[in-house]
């Protein structure tokens, strides 16, 4: 059997095969539906978690969480009869929040909320109606659990319920039926701007799914390319016209299997020569060409950077702000511009609509459980990056020489505690307020030193910038 010069018959591509298969079940299915599924794929919740725990989504989500909750918050008493009552109410709630590890609960809630676009907090009470904690049972009083552990049938039933009696149901654990929770014990929230009572939300990971999958492949791409770059490609061409007539030529051309065997044997031989670094010999009708990818490298870094920029755009996170942690390529002016746009957007997003009500309502429950019925506690978040650092420094420069920095209303303007913290017993005899100094007469240098001394001595840098040092 002679070897045919005709190419094999090429069948239709994979997209056509899929379209034909689907159209047998649904004749109305069109080709653009396939393109839509390829361009905007949907991931199940396990894949969403995988992109956070092992993929490229974590830096974007963590940055948003740190801006919203990571620097912490301060509870400000409002509406109390006197200042001492407000301080006592704040102390009670602060101590309870520490006991409940409520900050960790909120960080977990925020992570699930952004990864799965839905999150759950389960509240647990004792017989007296107070938050119940048991470290051995893993209960703190208000605990965030994986929302995937709540059955979707029960969530749908609760969303449809108009009586308030339908309960959330937890999935079975080790074959044993899981517990059920009344609606007043459950905080179930979804990231869904299209509905107030929604079962599912819209995760940013879903929007960036194609790019995140591509980003996950890049290490494998680099490994393959590195292997290719390190090798020399040899192409062996056998000119059968120059072989002359003889048994070898007849044998090769008479059977496709013999031709394949001859080519494989030739390739194996020359590969061994390359591996051993020896000398090879060949006939004049065998042409050996060598080539490599040296100097022809694909610009993988640019492709990966473009992928990251696309992911950042779909998450709504400036890639420059993330890069600032590793590289000092962004000046302060650029950071301030990012602060004005990005951080301001974050502060007016889910923080105000989701996190603040949960924190304030939980604080109010603690007050009610301690028979504190007057006033309330409002959340004031510590700044991730100070938006008014220069203004704050100017205020300090003006009021420090006068001693007014000790006034509670002045300290409240720059997010400082009402009382001056001298740092321990060794400072108790120190006069905290300096003598008035005419800053104008001393010149700008003296004024700048006053500001720096004030910032350093009382740790105002950390309080004003949320831990970002600028001096």
Short mmCIF file of C-alpha atoms in Angstrom, two decimals:
data_model
loop_
_atom_site.label_atom_id
_atom_site.label_comp_id
_atom_site.label_asym_id
_atom_site.label_seq_id
_atom_site.Cartn_x
_atom_site.Cartn_y
_atom_site.Cartn_z
CA UNK A 1 0.00 0.00 0.00
CA UNK A 2 1.52 3.28 -1.11
CA UNK A 3 1.60 6.28 1.20
CA UNK A 4 -1.05 8.81 0.10
CA UNK A 5 -0.11 12.45 -0.44
CA UNK A 6 -3.71 13.55 0.27
CA UNK A 7 -4.39 15.12 3.71
CA UNK A 8 -6.84 13.36 6.03
CA UNK A 9 -10.47 14.45 6.04
CA UNK A 10 -10.94 17.19 8.67
CA UNK A 11 -14.20 17.09 10.61
CA UNK A 12 -16.12 20.06 11.97
CA UNK A 13 -14.66 21.87 14.97
CA UNK A 14 -15.65 21.32 18.60
CA UNK A 15 -18.05 24.27 18.69
CA UNK A 16 -20.02 22.85 15.77
CA UNK A 17 -20.17 19.44 17.46
CA UNK A 18 -21.50 20.99 20.67
CA UNK A 19 -24.03 23.09 18.76
CA UNK A 20 -25.34 20.04 16.87
CA UNK A 21 -25.63 18.04 20.08
CA UNK A 22 -27.50 20.80 21.92
CA UNK A 23 -29.78 21.55 18.96
CA UNK A 24 -30.93 17.94 18.94
CA UNK A 25 -32.35 18.64 22.42
CA UNK A 26 -33.29 22.29 21.86
CA UNK A 27 -33.78 23.29 18.18
CA UNK A 28 -34.02 26.97 19.19
CA UNK A 29 -30.48 27.03 20.62
CA UNK A 30 -28.31 29.39 18.57
CA UNK A 31 -24.55 29.65 18.05
CA UNK A 32 -24.33 32.97 19.91
CA UNK A 33 -25.50 31.14 23.06
CA UNK A 34 -22.30 29.09 22.93
CA UNK A 35 -20.22 32.24 22.56
CA UNK A 36 -22.04 33.77 25.50
CA UNK A 37 -21.31 30.74 27.67
CA UNK A 38 -17.64 30.86 26.67
CA UNK A 39 -17.28 34.61 27.24
CA UNK A 40 -19.36 34.78 30.43
CA UNK A 41 -19.06 31.37 32.09
CA UNK A 42 -20.59 30.59 35.48
CA UNK A 43 -18.71 28.90 38.32
CA UNK A 44 -20.19 26.90 41.16
CA UNK A 45 -19.46 28.03 44.71
CA UNK A 46 -16.68 25.48 45.20
CA UNK A 47 -14.75 27.01 42.33
CA UNK A 48 -15.33 30.49 43.75
CA UNK A 49 -13.74 29.38 47.02
CA UNK A 50 -10.90 27.78 45.07
CA UNK A 51 -10.09 31.04 43.28
CA UNK A 52 -9.85 32.74 46.69
CA UNK A 53 -7.86 30.06 48.53
CA UNK A 54 -5.53 28.98 45.70
CA UNK A 55 -6.05 31.35 42.80
CA UNK A 56 -5.57 35.04 42.13
CA UNK A 57 -8.69 36.50 43.74
CA UNK A 58 -7.42 36.71 47.32
CA UNK A 59 -5.30 39.92 47.08
CA UNK A 60 -8.20 41.87 45.58
CA UNK A 61 -10.77 40.63 48.11
CA UNK A 62 -8.46 41.01 51.11
CA UNK A 63 -7.65 44.61 50.16
CA UNK A 64 -11.35 45.47 50.05
CA UNK A 65 -11.92 43.76 53.40
CA UNK A 66 -9.00 45.59 55.03
CA UNK A 67 -10.28 48.91 53.80
CA UNK A 68 -13.78 48.17 55.11
CA UNK A 69 -12.95 46.44 58.40
CA UNK A 70 -9.24 45.62 58.67
CA UNK A 71 -8.15 48.76 60.51
CA UNK A 72 -11.00 48.30 62.99
CA UNK A 73 -13.68 50.63 64.26
CA UNK A 74 -14.50 52.81 67.24
CA UNK A 75 -17.93 52.94 68.88
CA UNK A 76 -19.04 56.48 69.64
CA UNK A 77 -21.73 57.04 72.32
CA UNK A 78 -24.64 59.14 71.09
CA UNK A 79 -27.78 60.25 72.93
CA UNK A 80 -26.75 59.38 76.49
CA UNK A 81 -27.76 61.53 79.43
CA UNK A 82 -24.18 62.36 80.35
CA UNK A 83 -20.66 61.57 79.22
CA UNK A 84 -20.01 59.01 81.95
CA UNK A 85 -23.05 56.94 80.95
CA UNK A 86 -21.83 56.94 77.36
CA UNK A 87 -18.34 55.83 78.40
CA UNK A 88 -19.78 53.01 80.51
CA UNK A 89 -22.02 51.81 77.66
CA UNK A 90 -19.07 51.85 75.29
CA UNK A 91 -16.92 49.91 77.79
CA UNK A 92 -19.59 47.21 78.20
CA UNK A 93 -19.96 46.69 74.44
CA UNK A 94 -16.21 46.85 73.73
CA UNK A 95 -15.51 44.17 76.35
CA UNK A 96 -18.31 41.96 75.02
CA UNK A 97 -17.09 42.33 71.44
CA UNK A 98 -13.61 41.23 72.54
CA UNK A 99 -15.10 38.26 74.40
CA UNK A 100 -17.15 37.33 71.31
CA UNK A 101 -14.19 37.92 68.97
CA UNK A 102 -16.69 39.88 66.93
CA UNK A 103 -14.02 41.50 64.76
CA UNK A 104 -12.98 38.07 63.43
CA UNK A 105 -16.62 37.20 62.83
CA UNK A 106 -17.08 40.35 60.74
CA UNK A 107 -13.90 39.69 58.74
CA UNK A 108 -15.10 36.14 57.96
CA UNK A 109 -18.53 37.53 57.08
CA UNK A 110 -16.93 40.07 54.70
CA UNK A 111 -14.79 37.38 53.05
CA UNK A 112 -17.70 35.03 52.36
CA UNK A 113 -19.77 38.03 51.29
CA UNK A 114 -17.26 38.97 48.59
CA UNK A 115 -16.27 35.44 47.54
CA UNK A 116 -19.70 33.81 47.39
CA UNK A 117 -21.72 37.06 47.28
CA UNK A 118 -23.69 35.80 50.30
CA UNK A 119 -22.84 35.38 53.95
CA UNK A 120 -24.41 34.18 57.19
CA UNK A 121 -24.05 34.98 60.90
CA UNK A 122 -25.75 32.72 63.45
CA UNK A 123 -26.53 34.24 66.86
CA UNK A 124 -26.66 32.04 69.96
CA UNK A 125 -28.32 33.01 73.27
CA UNK A 126 -28.41 31.53 76.75
CA UNK A 127 -31.47 31.07 78.94
CA UNK A 128 -31.37 34.72 80.04
CA UNK A 129 -31.43 36.00 76.47
CA UNK A 130 -27.77 37.03 76.47
CA UNK A 131 -25.16 36.09 73.89
CA UNK A 132 -23.87 32.63 74.76
CA UNK A 133 -20.25 31.62 74.26
CA UNK A 134 -18.54 28.26 74.67
CA UNK A 135 -14.98 27.90 73.38
CA UNK A 136 -15.19 24.10 73.50
CA UNK A 137 -18.27 24.11 71.26
CA UNK A 138 -16.80 26.78 68.99
CA UNK A 139 -19.60 29.22 69.82
CA UNK A 140 -18.95 32.89 70.57
CA UNK A 141 -22.49 34.28 70.50
CA UNK A 142 -22.38 35.62 66.94
CA UNK A 143 -20.59 33.27 64.55
CA UNK A 144 -20.07 33.41 60.80
CA UNK A 145 -20.51 30.03 59.10
CA UNK A 146 -20.07 28.93 55.52
CA UNK A 147 -23.38 29.86 53.81
CA UNK A 148 -23.05 26.69 51.73
CA UNK A 149 -23.96 24.79 54.91
CA UNK A 150 -27.49 26.25 54.86
CA UNK A 151 -29.88 24.43 52.53
CA UNK A 152 -31.00 26.54 49.60
CA UNK A 153 -34.55 25.18 49.90
CA UNK A 154 -34.83 26.69 53.38
CA UNK A 155 -33.33 30.00 52.20
CA UNK A 156 -35.87 30.21 49.38
CA UNK A 157 -38.67 29.35 51.80
CA UNK A 158 -37.57 32.08 54.21
CA UNK A 159 -37.41 34.68 51.42
CA UNK A 160 -40.97 33.81 50.42
CA UNK A 161 -42.23 33.66 54.01
CA UNK A 162 -44.58 36.44 55.13
CA UNK A 163 -45.19 35.13 58.64
CA UNK A 164 -41.66 35.08 60.05
CA UNK A 165 -42.05 31.49 61.22
CA UNK A 166 -40.13 29.56 58.54
CA UNK A 167 -36.69 28.51 59.77
CA UNK A 168 -33.28 28.20 58.16
CA UNK A 169 -32.10 24.60 57.96
CA UNK A 170 -28.47 23.49 58.20
CA UNK A 171 -27.32 20.59 56.04
CA UNK A 172 -26.86 17.16 57.65
CA UNK A 173 -23.58 16.62 59.51
CA UNK A 174 -22.09 13.07 59.40
CA UNK A 175 -25.47 11.69 58.43
CA UNK A 176 -27.25 13.42 61.31
CA UNK A 177 -29.87 16.04 60.54
CA UNK A 178 -28.48 19.53 61.03
CA UNK A 179 -30.03 22.11 63.39
CA UNK A 180 -32.61 24.66 62.32
CA UNK A 181 -32.47 28.38 63.16
CA UNK A 182 -35.28 30.86 63.66
CA UNK A 183 -35.13 33.97 61.52
CA UNK A 184 -34.27 36.26 64.46
CA UNK A 185 -31.08 34.25 65.03
CA UNK A 186 -29.84 34.50 61.44
CA UNK A 187 -28.25 37.38 59.56
CA UNK A 188 -28.33 36.38 55.87
CA UNK A 189 -27.10 38.96 53.38
CA UNK A 190 -26.36 38.81 49.66
CA UNK A 191 -24.41 41.07 47.32
CA UNK A 192 -27.28 41.82 45.00
CA UNK A 193 -28.14 45.37 43.97
CA UNK A 194 -31.13 44.12 42.00
CA UNK A 195 -33.11 42.69 44.90
CA UNK A 196 -33.49 43.32 48.64
CA UNK A 197 -34.56 39.75 49.45
CA UNK A 198 -32.40 37.60 47.24
CA UNK A 199 -31.26 34.00 47.59
CA UNK A 200 -28.06 34.43 45.60
CA UNK A 201 -25.76 37.38 44.99
CA UNK A 202 -23.38 38.53 42.26
CA UNK A 203 -19.76 37.78 43.14
CA UNK A 204 -16.97 39.82 41.56
CA UNK A 205 -15.19 36.51 41.03
CA UNK A 206 -17.93 35.52 38.58
CA UNK A 207 -17.32 38.71 36.58
CA UNK A 208 -13.58 38.01 36.41
CA UNK A 209 -13.91 34.23 36.04
CA UNK A 210 -12.37 33.91 32.56
CA UNK A 211 -9.39 36.09 33.53
CA UNK A 212 -8.90 34.30 36.86
CA UNK A 213 -8.86 30.93 35.11
CA UNK A 214 -6.30 32.30 32.65
CA UNK A 215 -4.19 33.71 35.48
CA UNK A 216 -4.19 30.31 37.16
CA UNK A 217 -2.75 28.74 33.99
CA UNK A 218 0.23 31.12 33.71
CA UNK A 219 2.61 29.13 35.96
CA UNK A 220 1.96 26.08 33.80
CA UNK A 221 2.44 28.17 30.66
CA UNK A 222 5.78 29.45 31.97
CA UNK A 223 6.89 25.91 32.81
CA UNK A 224 6.09 24.73 29.29
CA UNK A 225 7.77 27.70 27.67
CA UNK A 226 10.82 27.33 29.87
CA UNK A 227 11.11 23.72 28.79
CA UNK A 228 10.81 24.71 25.13
CA UNK A 229 13.33 27.55 25.45
CA UNK A 230 15.90 25.19 26.99
CA UNK A 231 15.74 22.71 24.15
CA UNK A 232 17.14 22.63 20.62
CA UNK A 233 14.61 21.56 18.02
CA UNK A 234 15.94 19.22 15.33
CA UNK A 235 14.06 18.59 12.12
CA UNK A 236 15.19 15.63 9.99
CA UNK A 237 14.13 15.74 6.35
CA UNK A 238 14.58 12.62 4.23
CA UNK A 239 14.60 13.23 0.51
CA UNK A 240 13.33 9.97 -0.94
CA UNK A 241 14.09 11.15 -4.50
CA UNK A 242 17.81 11.26 -3.70
CA UNK A 243 17.84 7.86 -1.98
CA UNK A 244 18.10 6.02 -5.25
CA UNK A 245 16.43 2.74 -5.97
CA UNK A 246 16.88 -0.14 -3.60
CA UNK A 247 15.25 -2.40 -0.99
CA UNK A 248 15.31 0.32 1.73
CA UNK A 249 13.39 2.80 -0.38
CA UNK A 250 10.91 0.16 -1.51
CA UNK A 251 10.35 -0.95 2.08
CA UNK A 252 9.77 2.57 3.35
CA UNK A 253 7.42 3.60 0.56
CA UNK A 254 5.47 0.37 0.45
CA UNK A 255 4.03 0.62 3.96
CA UNK A 256 2.91 3.51 6.12
CA UNK A 257 3.91 1.54 9.20
CA UNK A 258 7.44 0.98 7.89
CA UNK A 259 7.76 4.65 6.98
CA UNK A 260 6.66 5.67 10.46
CA UNK A 261 9.07 3.19 12.07
CA UNK A 262 11.99 4.49 10.02
CA UNK A 263 11.22 8.11 10.95
CA UNK A 264 10.85 7.23 14.64
CA UNK A 265 14.13 5.33 14.67
CA UNK A 266 15.92 8.25 13.01
CA UNK A 267 14.46 10.75 15.51
CA UNK A 268 15.38 8.52 18.48
CA UNK A 269 18.96 8.14 17.24
CA UNK A 270 19.57 11.86 16.77
CA UNK A 271 17.91 12.66 20.11
CA UNK A 272 20.42 10.35 21.82
CA UNK A 273 23.24 12.11 20.01
CA UNK A 274 22.01 15.48 21.33
CA UNK A 275 21.63 14.14 24.89
CA UNK A 276 25.13 12.64 24.90
CA UNK A 277 26.78 15.50 23.05
CA UNK A 278 28.41 13.09 20.58
CA UNK A 279 29.05 13.04 16.86
CA UNK A 280 26.55 11.78 14.32
CA UNK A 281 26.81 10.65 10.72
CA UNK A 282 24.15 10.66 8.08
CA UNK A 283 23.55 10.18 4.36
CA UNK A 284 23.54 13.07 1.96
CA UNK A 285 19.84 12.51 1.33
CA UNK A 286 19.13 13.27 5.03
CA UNK A 287 18.95 16.98 5.89
CA UNK A 288 19.14 17.93 9.59
CA UNK A 289 18.00 21.40 10.61
CA UNK A 290 18.45 22.79 14.12
CA UNK A 291 16.50 25.65 15.64
CA UNK A 292 15.61 27.08 19.04
CA UNK A 293 13.27 29.65 20.56
CA UNK A 294 16.15 31.83 21.75
CA UNK A 295 15.34 35.46 20.99
CA UNK A 296 11.75 34.55 20.09
CA UNK A 297 10.30 34.47 23.62
CA UNK A 298 6.61 35.25 24.00
CA UNK A 299 6.07 38.35 26.14
CA UNK A 300 4.41 36.45 28.97
CA UNK A 301 4.90 39.25 31.49
CA UNK A 302 2.87 41.67 29.39
CA UNK A 303 0.10 39.11 28.89
CA UNK A 304 -0.01 38.37 32.61
CA UNK A 305 -0.02 42.07 33.47
CA UNK A 306 -2.93 42.67 31.09
CA UNK A 307 -4.79 39.78 32.71
CA UNK A 308 -4.22 41.27 36.17
CA UNK A 309 -5.42 44.68 34.97
CA UNK A 310 -8.59 43.09 33.62
CA UNK A 311 -9.20 41.30 36.93
CA UNK A 312 -8.56 44.51 38.89
CA UNK A 313 -11.02 46.41 36.67
CA UNK A 314 -13.76 43.82 37.24
CA UNK A 315 -13.14 43.82 41.00
CA UNK A 316 -13.12 47.61 41.07
CA UNK A 317 -9.68 47.65 42.72
CA UNK A 318 -6.85 49.90 41.45
CA UNK A 319 -3.96 47.60 40.56
CA UNK A 320 -1.57 50.44 41.43
CA UNK A 321 -2.69 50.36 45.05
CA UNK A 322 -1.98 46.64 45.27
CA UNK A 323 1.44 47.07 43.66
CA UNK A 324 2.37 49.79 46.16
CA UNK A 325 2.86 47.13 48.85
CA UNK A 326 5.75 45.61 46.89
CA UNK A 327 7.17 48.62 45.07
CA UNK A 328 7.65 52.26 46.01
CA UNK A 329 6.72 53.43 42.52
CA UNK A 330 3.68 55.41 43.61
CA UNK A 331 4.18 58.82 45.12
CA UNK A 332 2.06 60.25 47.90
CA UNK A 333 0.07 62.44 45.52
CA UNK A 334 -0.97 59.37 43.52
CA UNK A 335 -2.00 57.57 46.69
CA UNK A 336 -4.12 60.52 47.76
CA UNK A 337 -5.88 60.45 44.38
CA UNK A 338 -6.56 56.73 44.81
CA UNK A 339 -7.82 57.42 48.32
CA UNK A 340 -10.28 60.04 47.15
CA UNK A 341 -11.81 57.76 44.53
CA UNK A 342 -11.38 54.13 45.55
CA UNK A 343 -11.49 54.29 49.34
CA UNK A 344 -14.34 56.81 49.30
CA UNK A 345 -16.28 54.42 47.06
CA UNK A 346 -15.56 51.54 49.45
CA UNK A 347 -16.69 53.54 52.45
CA UNK A 348 -20.00 54.32 50.79
CA UNK A 349 -20.57 50.79 49.47
CA UNK A 350 -21.28 47.59 51.38
CA UNK A 351 -19.66 49.06 54.50
CA UNK A 352 -22.56 51.47 54.98
CA UNK A 353 -25.32 49.23 53.67
CA UNK A 354 -24.24 45.87 55.18
CA UNK A 355 -21.45 46.00 57.79
CA UNK A 356 -22.41 49.13 59.74
CA UNK A 357 -26.01 48.03 60.45
CA UNK A 358 -24.80 44.60 61.61
CA UNK A 359 -22.20 46.06 64.00
CA UNK A 360 -24.54 48.74 65.39
CA UNK A 361 -27.49 46.36 65.78
CA UNK A 362 -25.28 43.81 67.57
CA UNK A 363 -23.97 46.58 69.87
CA UNK A 364 -27.56 47.58 70.61
CA UNK A 365 -28.40 43.98 71.54
CA UNK A 366 -25.51 43.97 74.03
CA UNK A 367 -26.80 47.22 75.53
CA UNK A 368 -30.32 45.81 75.86
CA UNK A 369 -28.97 42.62 77.46
CA UNK A 370 -27.25 44.82 80.07
CA UNK A 371 -30.41 46.91 80.70
CA UNK A 372 -28.93 50.00 79.05
CA UNK A 373 -31.91 51.50 77.29
CA UNK A 374 -30.84 55.08 76.63
CA UNK A 375 -28.57 56.23 73.84
CA UNK A 376 -26.88 54.24 71.14
CA UNK A 377 -23.40 53.50 69.80
CA UNK A 378 -22.44 54.62 66.31
CA UNK A 379 -19.62 53.03 64.32
CA UNK A 380 -16.66 55.19 63.33
CA UNK A 381 -14.17 53.28 61.19
CA UNK A 382 -10.46 53.90 61.57
CA UNK A 383 -9.07 55.27 58.28
CA UNK A 384 -7.19 52.89 56.01
CA UNK A 385 -5.27 55.84 54.61
CA UNK A 386 -5.74 59.30 56.05
CA UNK A 387 -7.54 61.58 53.63
CA UNK A 388 -6.81 64.76 55.64
CA UNK A 389 -3.31 64.17 56.96
CA UNK A 390 -2.07 67.67 56.08
CA UNK A 391 -5.17 69.28 57.54
CA UNK A 392 -4.82 67.28 60.75
CA UNK A 393 -1.15 68.27 61.06
CA UNK A 394 -2.08 71.92 60.63
CA UNK A 395 -4.71 71.63 63.36
CA UNK A 396 -2.18 70.07 65.72
CA UNK A 397 0.38 72.76 64.90
CA UNK A 398 -2.14 75.45 65.77
CA UNK A 399 -3.63 73.99 68.96
CA UNK A 400 -0.60 72.26 70.49
CA UNK A 401 1.15 75.43 71.77
CA UNK A 402 -2.09 76.52 73.44
CA UNK A 403 -2.67 73.27 75.31
CA UNK A 404 -6.08 72.84 73.64
CA UNK A 405 -5.07 69.40 72.39
CA UNK A 406 -6.39 68.04 75.70
CA UNK A 407 -9.95 69.22 75.03
CA UNK A 408 -12.22 66.24 74.15
CA UNK A 409 -13.98 68.06 71.31
CA UNK A 410 -10.64 68.94 69.69
CA UNK A 411 -9.36 65.37 70.09
CA UNK A 412 -12.58 64.01 68.60
CA UNK A 413 -11.99 66.08 65.44
CA UNK A 414 -8.78 64.12 64.75
CA UNK A 415 -10.09 60.72 65.86
CA UNK A 416 -8.28 60.59 69.22
CA UNK A 417 -9.66 59.20 72.51
CA UNK A 418 -11.22 61.80 74.77
CA UNK A 419 -8.53 61.29 77.46
CA UNK A 420 -4.81 61.76 76.89
CA UNK A 421 -2.94 58.43 77.18
CA UNK A 422 0.45 59.04 78.79
CA UNK A 423 1.59 55.47 78.21
CA UNK A 424 2.03 54.09 81.76
CA UNK A 425 3.04 54.91 85.33
CA UNK A 426 6.50 56.08 84.31
CA UNK A 427 4.85 59.03 82.52
CA UNK A 428 2.42 60.00 85.27
CA UNK A 429 4.52 62.95 86.49
CA UNK A 430 5.03 64.29 82.97
CA UNK A 431 3.23 67.49 82.12
CA UNK A 432 1.33 66.49 78.96
CA UNK A 433 0.66 70.02 77.76
CA UNK A 434 3.58 72.20 76.65
CA UNK A 435 3.92 75.82 77.51
CA UNK A 436 2.35 78.17 74.99
CA UNK A 437 4.84 79.13 72.32
CA UNK A 438 4.42 81.85 69.69
CA UNK A 439 4.83 79.63 66.66
CA UNK A 440 4.71 82.55 64.26
CA UNK A 441 7.63 84.27 65.97
CA UNK A 442 9.69 81.08 65.99
CA UNK A 443 9.47 80.56 62.27
CA UNK A 444 8.33 77.65 60.14
CA UNK A 445 11.14 75.36 61.37
CA UNK A 446 9.98 75.58 64.98
CA UNK A 447 6.38 75.02 63.90
CA UNK A 448 7.34 71.91 61.94
CA UNK A 449 9.28 70.54 64.93
CA UNK A 450 6.24 71.08 67.15
CA UNK A 451 4.10 69.05 64.77
CA UNK A 452 6.65 66.24 64.55
CA UNK A 453 7.10 66.14 68.33
CA UNK A 454 3.36 66.00 68.81
CA UNK A 455 2.97 63.18 66.32
CA UNK A 456 5.85 61.15 67.71
CA UNK A 457 5.22 61.71 71.46
CA UNK A 458 1.58 60.75 71.36
CA UNK A 459 1.63 58.18 68.56
CA UNK A 460 -0.68 60.26 66.42
CA UNK A 461 0.84 58.94 63.21
CA UNK A 462 -0.65 55.52 63.74
CA UNK A 463 -4.01 56.90 64.81
CA UNK A 464 -4.25 59.34 61.91
CA UNK A 465 -3.10 57.01 59.18
CA UNK A 466 -4.34 53.65 60.37
CA UNK A 467 -0.81 52.30 60.75
CA UNK A 468 0.77 53.90 57.65
CA UNK A 469 3.90 55.80 58.67
CA UNK A 470 4.53 59.08 56.85
CA UNK A 471 7.25 60.66 59.01
#
